[in-house]
């Protein structure tokens, strides 16, 4: 059985990773040189895959000099949970021997008393917990663990935190954010990579002069992968798995999905799956129907989450309207007052449903846009000129 060379839904493997040479080099150089880096881009554009590729390369190239940790904050609902997870992952990454984990757990803390538990399989059943009242008083000890271990063992650390914007929902968030910045900015042996899927929240954390993390380090604005690179990637992956797709059809996949990393991989996967062995335009059209059907529950939920006037604003954007506060457009789509339009634009932007390009607004999700136009305007997924060839 040949496994599909295209990946979506999770971070992609090295074989399914495409392009990003410049971003890989920049992020890798930054982290190796101790430069904190923030990655900002819309969701599903490949931030996590980029970080994991760079971390994997650093672990391979510098196994003795560097230690790296990647923590997803998505399920960590409080600063106490964050600190316990942070301590556990740093200690586990510090050594390949679980005996050292226990030793570090006892030696490295002066004010905190950790509770260490081990299961039958120490490498997978190692846990570390603290009294939460003590954590609130002495959390700096945990935040400084990489620096402490780095000095002790003569190593450098790379700490990568995904969904970093989630800390804004923690108890006493403002003080916790100040504490993080105050501790981390003094460290000499640690570089931080902070990224997340809520683009506008991330921008506010790192671009707002009144926030503690303003100018914390280099900010990378992740662009889309170029169409030409997608064409080469898709055709190559088909060839490597004994299937065939023309450059024109590979370009068609890229254009349909507007070079959106997640969706190009997903549409290419569905197309590859049905090609026997040559992919045709019919394969692509059927693949798109399958893709939209698979994602329809998410699109329905997206629509249900917005108000009536926000939905009307999406209709105006889908129709290509640019003068959204003109009397004609507001009356035609029942958008309310100019103030309503401005407020709803901000809400849709912050929800990453639309984005602004050259003073116009577009859907961020290309497949959602196709589904939306079909639902509300009965527009076909393909133009007649596209369906031929």
PDB file of C-alpha atoms in Angstrom, residues 39-48 72 74 161-166 194-203 349-353 364:
ATOM      1  CA  UNK A  39       5.644  33.901  13.983  1.00  0.00           C
ATOM      2  CA  UNK A  40       2.391  35.554  12.910  1.00  0.00           C
ATOM      3  CA  UNK A  41       0.148  34.370  10.092  1.00  0.00           C
ATOM      4  CA  UNK A  42      -3.428  33.198   9.532  1.00  0.00           C
ATOM      5  CA  UNK A  43      -4.380  29.744  10.796  1.00  0.00           C
ATOM      6  CA  UNK A  44      -3.454  26.696   8.737  1.00  0.00           C
ATOM      7  CA  UNK A  45      -0.659  28.400   6.829  1.00  0.00           C
ATOM      8  CA  UNK A  46       1.997  26.051   8.183  1.00  0.00           C
ATOM      9  CA  UNK A  47       3.445  27.742  11.284  1.00  0.00           C
ATOM     10  CA  UNK A  48       3.558  24.573  13.374  1.00  0.00           C
ATOM     11  CA  UNK A  72       1.078  23.467  22.781  1.00  0.00           C
ATOM     12  CA  UNK A  74      -4.190  24.898  23.536  1.00  0.00           C
ATOM     13  CA  UNK A 161       5.233  27.728  22.568  1.00  0.00           C
ATOM     14  CA  UNK A 162       2.284  27.129  20.240  1.00  0.00           C
ATOM     15  CA  UNK A 163      -1.062  28.934  20.708  1.00  0.00           C
ATOM     16  CA  UNK A 164       0.803  31.461  22.819  1.00  0.00           C
ATOM     17  CA  UNK A 165      -2.109  33.913  22.672  1.00  0.00           C
ATOM     18  CA  UNK A 166      -4.017  31.566  25.013  1.00  0.00           C
ATOM     19  CA  UNK A 194       6.263  32.055  20.181  1.00  0.00           C
ATOM     20  CA  UNK A 195       3.461  31.454  17.689  1.00  0.00           C
ATOM     21  CA  UNK A 196      -0.273  30.924  17.510  1.00  0.00           C
ATOM     22  CA  UNK A 197      -3.355  30.684  15.302  1.00  0.00           C
ATOM     23  CA  UNK A 198      -5.143  33.842  16.493  1.00  0.00           C
ATOM     24  CA  UNK A 199      -3.361  36.312  14.272  1.00  0.00           C
ATOM     25  CA  UNK A 200      -4.873  39.522  15.638  1.00  0.00           C
ATOM     26  CA  UNK A 201      -4.381  38.514  19.259  1.00  0.00           C
ATOM     27  CA  UNK A 202      -0.751  37.663  18.512  1.00  0.00           C
ATOM     28  CA  UNK A 203      -0.272  40.990  16.752  1.00  0.00           C
ATOM     29  CA  UNK A 349     -11.032  40.256  11.103  1.00  0.00           C
ATOM     30  CA  UNK A 350     -10.363  39.252  14.704  1.00  0.00           C
ATOM     31  CA  UNK A 351     -12.120  35.936  14.113  1.00  0.00           C
ATOM     32  CA  UNK A 352      -9.822  35.311  11.116  1.00  0.00           C
ATOM     33  CA  UNK A 353     -12.815  34.858   8.826  1.00  0.00           C
ATOM     34  CA  UNK A 364      -9.261  33.808   4.562  1.00  0.00           C
TER      35      UNK A 364
END
